[in-house]
Amino acid sequence: MTKRTGCLKYDNKIILAPMVRVGTLPMRLLALHYGADIVYTEELIDWKLIKSTRRTNEALGTIDYIDQSDGTVVFRTCSLEKDRVVVQLGTCDSQRALKVAKIIENDVAGIDINMGCPKEFSLKGGMGAALLTQRENAKAILSTLVKNLTIPVTCKIRVFENLEDTIQLVKDLASTGIAAIAVHGRTKAERPQHLNRNSTIAAIAKHLDIPVIANGGSREIDKYKDILKFREDCGASSVMVARAAEGNCSIFCRTGMKDLECVITEYLKLAIDYDNSPSNTKYCVQNMLKELQETPRGKKFLECQTLEQICSIWNLGEYCRMKQLEFQANGMLGRREVCPDMFGTPNKRMKIDYDEQPNIYKIKCAFIRVNFQTDPDLPKSKIIAYCGRNQLKAPSYRIINEHKLFRAVATLDGKCYSSTYWEKNKRFAEQGAALACCVALGLIDKQTLIDNGSILE
C-alpha cells in the first residue's frame, strides 16, 4: 500500500493526547492555535463510527460523521486540522477496525489504536488495555491497518510492572510496521496519583527504531519548558500532553501560558464557530474552571444548559445567537432539526397520523430544563394547576417513537398539542408537548420562549 504523500511524522512533536469528551474539534483547534504539532481525538469506538453517516456540513465548513440513531455528531473535523489530526480507535477486531479506518482515511492524518484505556467498558469489550494481554490480536489489528491504509498507524499503550515484559511487548507491536508508539508510563492498575515510570519509557526508546511518544507526565508539567524536560527525562522522540492541556490548553504556547479567562473565551468562540454541543462545551469549561466552579459566577455557569447561556457568562451570548441564526440561514441542520426521516424509512402510518391530523396544535418549541427552575414552573406542572383551577381532567400524553427519537402529543379537554421537535427521551418530549399546550392556553408567553432560546425564529 502506497503511503499518502506528505504523511504525518512523529519525530520531535508536541501532541494533544486523546482525552474522553475533551478531544473534540474546538479543543483540538485551540491546541493547534497555541502550538501543538499533532492533535488526537477522544477515543471513538469502531461500531459507533460504522453506524454513522458522513456528511459535508457546508454551513460550518466541516466533515461530520452523524449517528444514524439520534442525529448526534460522532466525529467532526475540518480542513484546518486535516494534516494534523489523528483518530484514536477503540476496537478489538482487525476487520472491523479496517472497515472504519477506510471510511475516515481521507479525512484524517493518522489512525491510533487505543491499547491503554483501563476503563471497565473497554476491558469488557476486549479493547483498550485488554489488548496488552492479547498480543496476537493486537498485532493483527495493527498489521491489518498498516498493510491497507495510506496514512500512518500508531498505538498507545500502558506499561507492565516488569520492564522485560514491557520491552517484549513494544518490540512485538513495532514489528507490525507502525509509525510510532505512545507510552503512558503507568500500569493498567495505576492512576494519576502514582508516579509516571519515566525510566521505563526511556528504556523502551533505547530498544526501538521508531519514534516513542512519552505520555503520563502532566503531574510534572506546569509550563511549556516542563514538556521539553519531560521528553528529555523519558529519552523520547515526542511528548503527548493530557491533563495539563485539559486544564489550560495554552500549555502549548512556547512564549508562555495565557490567562485562563482568555483561554476560556477563545475556546468558547471556537465552540460557537463549530456548533459544539452544549453538554460537551460545558464539560470542557468545567475542567478548566476546576475549583472556580464554586464562585458565584461558577455556580451560575453550572446552571447553564444551552450554548448561548454558557457563552453569555463570557460576554459571547449575542455572538453565539447571531452565529446560530447564520448557520440556520445557510441551511445547517442543528440538533433540533434532526428527525427520523434522516435515518431510514419512516413509519408512514404514524407520519400521516401526526402530520395530517388537523386538530393538533403544533409549535416548534424545545423544553430546556434550565429555563424552568422549580417543579411548579415545569410545563406539565403548569397544565396540572390549570386543570385544577378549571375543574378539568388531567391531560394524557401519547408518545411517538422512531429511531430512538421521541415526540409527544398532549390531549386536554378534547384538544391536542405537540412540539414539532424530536427529543432524545420521553420525559422531555412530554414536557415539549405540555409547553405547546401552555403557549396555546396563554400560560406562557411565546415571546418569552423566543427570548430564552426555547424557540429559534
Coordinates of C-alpha atoms in Angstrom, one line a residue:
M1 CA 0.0 0.0 0.0
T2 CA 1.5 3.3 -1.1
K3 CA 1.5 5.8 1.7
R4 CA -0.1 9.2 1.2
T5 CA 2.3 12.0 0.1
G6 CA 3.4 14.2 3.0
C7 CA 2.5 11.7 5.6
L8 CA 2.4 12.8 9.3
K9 CA 5.8 12.4 11.1
Y10 CA 6.1 11.7 14.8
D11 CA 9.6 12.9 15.5
N12 CA 10.1 15.9 17.7
K13 CA 6.4 16.7 18.2
I14 CA 4.3 18.1 21.0
I15 CA 0.9 16.4 20.9
L16 CA -2.5 16.9 22.4
A17 CA -3.3 13.5 23.9
P18 CA -6.6 11.6 23.4
M19 CA -9.0 12.6 26.2
V20 CA -12.6 11.4 26.7
R21 CA -15.1 14.2 25.9
V22 CA -12.2 16.8 25.7
G23 CA -10.6 15.9 22.4
T24 CA -13.5 17.3 20.3
L25 CA -12.9 19.8 17.4
P26 CA -12.9 23.1 19.3
M27 CA -10.2 21.9 21.8
R28 CA -8.2 20.3 19.0
L29 CA -8.2 23.6 17.0
L30 CA -7.3 25.6 20.1
A31 CA -4.4 23.3 20.9
L32 CA -3.1 23.7 17.3
H33 CA -3.6 27.5 17.6
Y34 CA -1.5 27.5 20.7
G35 CA 1.3 25.5 19.2
A36 CA 0.6 21.7 19.4
D37 CA 2.0 19.9 16.4
I38 CA -0.5 17.0 16.3
V39 CA -3.9 16.5 17.9
Y40 CA -5.6 13.3 18.8
T41 CA -9.4 12.8 19.0
E42 CA -11.0 11.3 22.0
E43 CA -11.4 7.5 21.7
L44 CA -14.0 6.7 19.1
I45 CA -15.5 3.2 19.3
D46 CA -15.4 1.3 15.9
W47 CA -19.0 0.2 15.9
K48 CA -20.1 3.8 16.6
L49 CA -18.4 5.1 13.5
I50 CA -19.6 2.2 11.4
K51 CA -23.2 3.2 12.2
S52 CA -22.6 6.8 11.4
T53 CA -23.2 8.7 8.2
R54 CA -20.6 11.0 6.6
R55 CA -21.9 14.4 5.6
T56 CA -20.3 17.6 4.3
N57 CA -21.5 20.5 6.5
E58 CA -21.5 23.5 4.2
A59 CA -22.6 25.9 6.9
L60 CA -19.7 25.1 9.2
G61 CA -17.1 24.0 6.6
T62 CA -16.7 20.7 8.3
I63 CA -17.0 17.0 7.6
D64 CA -19.5 15.4 10.1
Y65 CA -20.0 11.8 11.0
I66 CA -23.6 11.6 12.3
D67 CA -25.0 8.9 14.5
Q68 CA -27.9 7.4 12.4
S69 CA -29.9 6.6 15.5
D70 CA -30.3 10.0 17.1
G71 CA -28.5 12.6 14.9
T72 CA -25.7 13.4 17.3
V73 CA -22.2 14.2 16.0
V74 CA -19.8 11.2 16.5
F75 CA -16.9 13.0 14.9
R76 CA -16.5 16.4 13.4
T77 CA -13.3 17.6 11.6
C78 CA -12.3 20.4 9.2
S79 CA -9.5 21.4 6.8
L80 CA -7.6 23.4 9.5
E81 CA -6.6 20.1 11.1
K82 CA -6.7 17.6 8.3
D83 CA -3.0 17.1 8.1
R84 CA -2.5 17.0 11.8
V85 CA -5.5 15.2 13.4
V86 CA -5.2 11.5 14.5
V87 CA -8.3 9.5 15.2
Q88 CA -7.9 7.1 18.1
L89 CA -10.0 4.0 17.6
G90 CA -11.4 1.7 20.3
T91 CA -11.5 -1.7 18.7
C92 CA -10.9 -5.4 19.4
D93 CA -11.4 -6.7 15.8
S94 CA -8.9 -6.2 12.9
Q95 CA -11.5 -6.3 10.1
R96 CA -13.9 -4.0 11.9
A97 CA -11.0 -1.6 12.6
L98 CA -10.1 -1.7 8.9
K99 CA -13.6 -1.1 7.8
V100 CA -13.8 2.0 10.0
A101 CA -10.4 3.2 9.1
K102 CA -11.2 3.1 5.3
I103 CA -14.3 5.2 6.0
I104 CA -12.4 8.0 7.6
E105 CA -9.0 7.6 5.9
N106 CA -9.3 10.5 3.6
D107 CA -10.4 12.9 6.3
V108 CA -7.6 12.4 8.8
A109 CA -3.8 12.3 9.1
G110 CA -3.4 9.1 11.1
I111 CA -5.1 6.3 13.0
D112 CA -4.2 5.3 16.5
I113 CA -5.3 2.1 18.3
N114 CA -6.1 2.5 22.0
M115 CA -4.3 -0.2 23.9
G116 CA -4.1 1.6 27.2
C117 CA -7.6 2.6 28.4
P118 CA -8.1 0.8 31.8
K119 CA -11.9 1.6 32.0
E120 CA -14.2 -1.3 32.6
F121 CA -16.2 -0.6 29.4
S122 CA -13.1 -1.0 27.3
L123 CA -11.8 -4.1 29.1
K124 CA -15.0 -6.0 29.0
G125 CA -15.2 -5.3 25.2
G126 CA -11.7 -6.6 24.7
M127 CA -10.5 -3.1 23.8
G128 CA -8.0 -0.7 25.4
A129 CA -5.7 -2.2 28.0
A130 CA -7.2 -5.6 27.4
L131 CA -5.2 -5.8 24.2
L132 CA -1.9 -5.7 26.2
T133 CA -2.5 -9.3 27.2
Q134 CA -4.0 -10.3 23.8
R135 CA -0.7 -10.0 21.9
E136 CA -1.7 -11.8 18.7
N137 CA -5.0 -9.9 18.3
A138 CA -3.2 -6.6 19.0
K139 CA -0.6 -7.4 16.3
A140 CA -3.3 -8.5 13.9
I141 CA -5.2 -5.2 14.2
L142 CA -2.1 -3.1 13.7
S143 CA -0.6 -5.1 10.8
T144 CA -4.0 -5.2 9.0
L145 CA -4.2 -1.4 9.2
V146 CA -0.6 -0.8 8.2
K147 CA -0.9 -3.0 5.1
N148 CA -4.2 -1.5 3.9
L149 CA -4.0 2.2 4.8
T150 CA -2.3 5.1 3.1
I151 CA -1.9 7.0 6.4
P152 CA 0.3 6.2 9.4
V153 CA -0.9 3.8 12.1
T154 CA 0.2 4.1 15.7
C155 CA -0.9 2.7 19.0
K156 CA -1.0 3.9 22.6
I157 CA -0.2 1.5 25.5
R158 CA 0.4 1.3 29.2
V159 CA 3.4 -0.4 30.7
F160 CA 3.7 -3.7 32.7
E161 CA 5.2 -3.9 36.2
N162 CA 8.0 -5.9 34.7
L163 CA 10.3 -4.0 32.4
E164 CA 11.3 -7.0 30.3
D165 CA 7.7 -7.8 29.6
T166 CA 7.1 -4.3 28.5
I167 CA 10.1 -4.3 26.2
Q168 CA 9.0 -7.6 24.6
L169 CA 5.5 -6.1 24.1
V170 CA 6.7 -2.9 22.3
K171 CA 9.1 -4.9 20.1
D172 CA 6.2 -7.2 19.0
L173 CA 4.0 -4.2 18.3
A174 CA 6.7 -2.3 16.4
S175 CA 7.3 -5.3 14.2
T176 CA 3.9 -4.7 12.6
G177 CA 5.2 -1.6 10.8
I178 CA 3.5 1.1 12.9
A179 CA 4.9 4.6 12.5
A180 CA 5.2 5.3 16.2
I181 CA 4.2 4.1 19.7
A182 CA 2.8 6.3 22.5
V183 CA 3.6 5.0 26.0
H184 CA 1.8 6.0 29.1
G185 CA 4.2 5.3 31.9
R186 CA 1.8 3.7 34.3
T187 CA 0.3 0.2 34.6
K188 CA -3.3 -0.7 33.9
A189 CA -4.0 -0.5 37.7
E190 CA -2.2 2.7 38.4
R191 CA -3.9 6.1 38.4
P192 CA -2.7 9.8 38.1
Q193 CA -1.6 10.0 41.7
H194 CA 1.0 7.3 41.0
L195 CA 4.4 8.4 39.7
N196 CA 4.9 8.0 36.0
R197 CA 7.6 5.5 35.1
N198 CA 9.8 7.8 33.0
S199 CA 12.7 5.4 33.2
T200 CA 10.6 2.6 31.6
I201 CA 9.8 4.9 28.7
A202 CA 13.5 5.7 28.4
A203 CA 14.3 2.0 28.2
I204 CA 11.7 1.5 25.6
A205 CA 13.1 4.3 23.5
K206 CA 16.5 2.7 23.5
H207 CA 15.1 -0.6 22.2
L208 CA 13.0 0.8 19.3
D209 CA 13.9 2.3 16.0
I210 CA 10.5 4.0 15.6
P211 CA 9.5 7.3 17.5
V212 CA 8.4 6.8 21.1
I213 CA 5.9 9.3 22.4
A214 CA 6.1 9.9 26.1
N215 CA 2.8 10.2 28.0
G216 CA 1.6 10.4 31.6
G217 CA 3.7 13.4 32.8
S218 CA 1.1 16.0 33.5
R219 CA 1.9 16.0 37.2
E220 CA 5.4 17.2 36.2
I221 CA 4.1 19.8 33.6
D222 CA 3.2 23.4 34.6
K223 CA 4.6 25.3 31.6
Y224 CA 5.9 24.6 28.2
K225 CA 9.5 24.1 29.3
D226 CA 8.3 21.3 31.5
I227 CA 7.1 19.5 28.4
L228 CA 10.7 19.6 27.0
K229 CA 12.2 18.4 30.3
F230 CA 9.7 15.5 30.4
R231 CA 10.7 14.5 26.9
E232 CA 14.4 14.6 27.9
D233 CA 13.8 12.6 31.1
C234 CA 12.0 9.9 29.1
G235 CA 14.5 9.9 26.2
A236 CA 11.5 10.1 23.9
S237 CA 11.1 11.5 20.4
S238 CA 7.9 13.3 21.3
V239 CA 5.5 14.1 24.1
M240 CA 1.8 13.7 24.5
V241 CA 0.1 16.1 26.9
A242 CA -3.3 15.3 28.5
R243 CA -4.4 16.7 31.9
A244 CA -2.2 19.8 31.8
A245 CA -3.8 20.7 28.4
E246 CA -7.2 19.9 29.7
G247 CA -6.8 22.5 32.5
N248 CA -5.2 25.2 30.3
C249 CA -4.6 24.5 26.6
S250 CA -2.1 27.3 26.3
I251 CA 0.4 25.0 27.9
F252 CA 1.4 24.5 24.2
C253 CA 2.4 28.2 23.9
R254 CA 6.2 28.4 23.6
T255 CA 6.1 32.1 24.8
G256 CA 4.2 31.4 28.0
M257 CA 0.8 30.4 29.2
K258 CA -2.2 32.7 28.7
D259 CA -4.6 33.9 31.4
L260 CA -7.4 31.3 31.9
E261 CA -10.1 33.9 31.1
C262 CA -8.5 34.4 27.7
V263 CA -8.3 30.6 27.1
I264 CA -11.9 30.0 28.0
T265 CA -13.1 32.9 25.8
E266 CA -11.0 31.6 22.8
Y267 CA -12.3 28.1 23.4
L268 CA -15.9 29.3 23.5
K269 CA -15.6 31.2 20.3
L270 CA -14.4 28.0 18.6
A271 CA -17.3 26.1 20.2
I272 CA -19.7 28.7 18.7
D273 CA -18.0 28.7 15.3
Y274 CA -18.2 24.9 15.0
D275 CA -21.6 24.5 16.8
N276 CA -20.2 22.3 19.5
S277 CA -22.8 20.6 21.7
P278 CA -23.7 22.5 24.9
S279 CA -23.0 19.5 27.1
N280 CA -19.5 18.9 25.7
T281 CA -18.7 22.6 25.8
K282 CA -19.8 22.8 29.4
Y283 CA -17.8 19.7 30.4
C284 CA -14.6 21.2 28.8
V285 CA -15.1 24.5 30.6
Q286 CA -15.7 22.8 33.9
N287 CA -12.3 21.1 33.5
M288 CA -10.7 24.5 33.0
L289 CA -12.5 26.2 35.9
K290 CA -11.9 23.4 38.5
E291 CA -12.4 25.0 42.0
L292 CA -13.6 28.2 40.4
Q293 CA -16.9 26.4 39.8
E294 CA -17.6 27.3 43.5
T295 CA -17.5 31.0 42.9
P296 CA -20.8 32.9 42.2
R297 CA -20.1 33.1 38.5
G298 CA -19.0 29.4 38.5
K299 CA -22.3 28.4 40.1
K300 CA -24.3 30.5 37.5
F301 CA -22.3 28.7 34.8
L302 CA -23.2 25.3 36.2
E303 CA -26.9 26.1 35.8
C304 CA -26.5 26.7 32.1
Q305 CA -27.9 24.2 29.5
T306 CA -27.7 25.9 26.2
L307 CA -24.5 27.1 24.4
E308 CA -25.9 30.7 24.3
Q309 CA -26.4 30.6 28.1
I310 CA -22.8 29.4 28.7
C311 CA -21.3 31.9 26.3
S312 CA -23.3 34.8 27.8
I313 CA -21.3 34.5 31.0
W314 CA -18.1 35.3 29.0
N315 CA -19.9 38.1 27.0
L316 CA -20.3 36.0 23.9
G317 CA -24.0 35.4 24.1
E318 CA -25.0 37.7 21.3
Y319 CA -22.2 36.4 19.1
C320 CA -23.5 32.9 19.7
R321 CA -27.0 33.7 18.9
M322 CA -26.0 35.5 15.7
K323 CA -23.9 32.6 14.5
Q324 CA -26.6 30.1 15.2
L325 CA -29.1 32.2 13.2
E326 CA -26.4 32.5 10.4
F327 CA -26.0 28.7 10.4
Q328 CA -29.7 28.1 10.1
A329 CA -29.9 30.6 7.2
N330 CA -27.2 28.7 5.5
G331 CA -29.2 25.5 5.7
M332 CA -27.4 23.8 8.6
L333 CA -29.4 21.0 10.4
G334 CA -28.9 21.5 14.1
R335 CA -29.8 19.1 16.8
R336 CA -33.4 20.4 16.8
E337 CA -33.8 19.8 13.1
V338 CA -32.9 16.1 13.4
C339 CA -35.9 13.8 12.5
P340 CA -36.4 10.1 11.9
D341 CA -36.7 10.6 8.1
M342 CA -33.0 11.3 8.0
F343 CA -32.1 7.8 9.2
G344 CA -34.1 5.3 7.2
T345 CA -37.7 4.6 6.1
P346 CA -40.1 6.4 8.4
N347 CA -43.3 4.9 9.8
K348 CA -45.7 6.2 7.1
R349 CA -48.8 5.4 9.1
M350 CA -47.5 7.2 12.1
K351 CA -46.4 10.1 9.9
I352 CA -49.8 10.6 8.3
D353 CA -51.5 10.3 11.8
Y354 CA -49.3 13.1 13.1
D355 CA -48.6 15.4 10.1
E356 CA -52.1 15.3 8.6
Q357 CA -54.2 15.3 11.8
P358 CA -55.9 18.8 11.7
N359 CA -56.8 19.1 15.4
I360 CA -53.2 19.1 16.8
Y361 CA -51.9 22.5 17.8
K362 CA -48.2 22.4 16.8
I363 CA -45.4 24.7 17.7
K364 CA -41.7 24.5 17.2
C365 CA -40.6 24.8 20.9
A366 CA -38.0 22.9 22.9
F367 CA -38.1 22.1 26.6
I368 CA -34.9 23.4 28.0
R369 CA -34.7 22.5 31.7
V370 CA -32.7 25.4 32.9
N371 CA -35.5 27.8 31.9
F372 CA -37.7 26.2 34.5
Q373 CA -36.0 26.4 37.8
T374 CA -38.6 24.7 40.1
D375 CA -41.1 21.8 39.6
P376 CA -44.2 24.1 39.8
D377 CA -42.7 26.0 36.8
L378 CA -42.4 23.0 34.6
P379 CA -44.9 23.0 31.7
K380 CA -46.6 19.7 32.8
S381 CA -47.0 21.2 36.3
K382 CA -48.5 24.4 34.9
I383 CA -51.0 22.3 33.0
I384 CA -52.0 20.3 36.1
A385 CA -52.5 23.5 38.0
Y386 CA -54.6 24.9 35.2
C387 CA -56.8 21.8 35.2
G388 CA -57.3 22.1 38.9
R389 CA -58.4 25.7 38.6
N390 CA -60.8 24.9 35.8
Q391 CA -62.0 21.5 37.1
L392 CA -60.7 19.7 34.0
K393 CA -59.4 16.2 33.8
A394 CA -55.6 16.0 33.7
P395 CA -54.1 15.7 30.2
S396 CA -52.9 12.4 28.7
Y397 CA -49.7 12.0 26.7
R398 CA -49.2 9.8 23.6
I399 CA -45.6 9.1 22.7
I400 CA -44.3 8.8 19.1
N401 CA -41.1 6.9 18.9
E402 CA -38.9 6.4 15.8
H403 CA -35.2 5.7 15.5
K404 CA -34.6 6.4 19.3
L405 CA -36.2 9.9 18.9
F406 CA -39.4 10.9 20.7
R407 CA -42.2 13.3 20.2
A408 CA -45.4 13.6 22.3
V409 CA -49.0 14.7 21.8
A410 CA -50.8 16.0 24.8
T411 CA -54.6 15.7 24.9
L412 CA -56.5 18.1 27.1
D413 CA -60.3 18.7 27.1
G414 CA -60.6 17.1 23.7
K415 CA -57.8 19.1 22.0
C416 CA -54.3 18.0 21.1
Y417 CA -51.0 19.9 21.5
S418 CA -47.4 19.0 20.4
S419 CA -44.0 20.4 19.8
T420 CA -42.6 19.5 16.3
Y421 CA -39.1 19.0 17.8
W422 CA -37.9 15.4 18.2
E423 CA -36.3 14.7 21.6
K424 CA -33.9 12.1 22.8
N425 CA -36.0 10.9 25.7
K426 CA -39.7 10.5 26.5
R427 CA -39.7 12.9 29.5
F428 CA -38.5 15.9 27.5
A429 CA -40.9 15.0 24.7
E430 CA -43.9 15.2 27.1
Q431 CA -42.6 18.5 28.5
G432 CA -42.3 19.8 25.0
A433 CA -46.0 18.9 24.3
A434 CA -47.0 20.5 27.5
L435 CA -45.0 23.6 26.6
A436 CA -47.0 23.8 23.3
C437 CA -50.2 23.5 25.3
C438 CA -49.1 26.3 27.7
V439 CA -48.5 28.6 24.8
A440 CA -51.9 27.8 23.3
L441 CA -53.6 28.4 26.6
G442 CA -51.7 31.6 27.3
L443 CA -50.0 30.2 30.3
I444 CA -46.5 31.0 28.8
D445 CA -45.9 33.9 26.5
K446 CA -44.4 32.9 23.1
Q447 CA -42.0 35.8 23.2
T448 CA -40.6 34.5 26.5
L449 CA -39.7 31.3 24.8
I450 CA -38.1 33.1 21.9
D451 CA -36.0 35.2 24.4
N452 CA -34.8 32.2 26.4
G453 CA -33.9 30.1 23.4
S454 CA -36.7 27.6 23.5
I455 CA -37.9 28.8 20.2
L456 CA -35.5 29.8 17.4
E457 CA -37.1 32.1 14.9

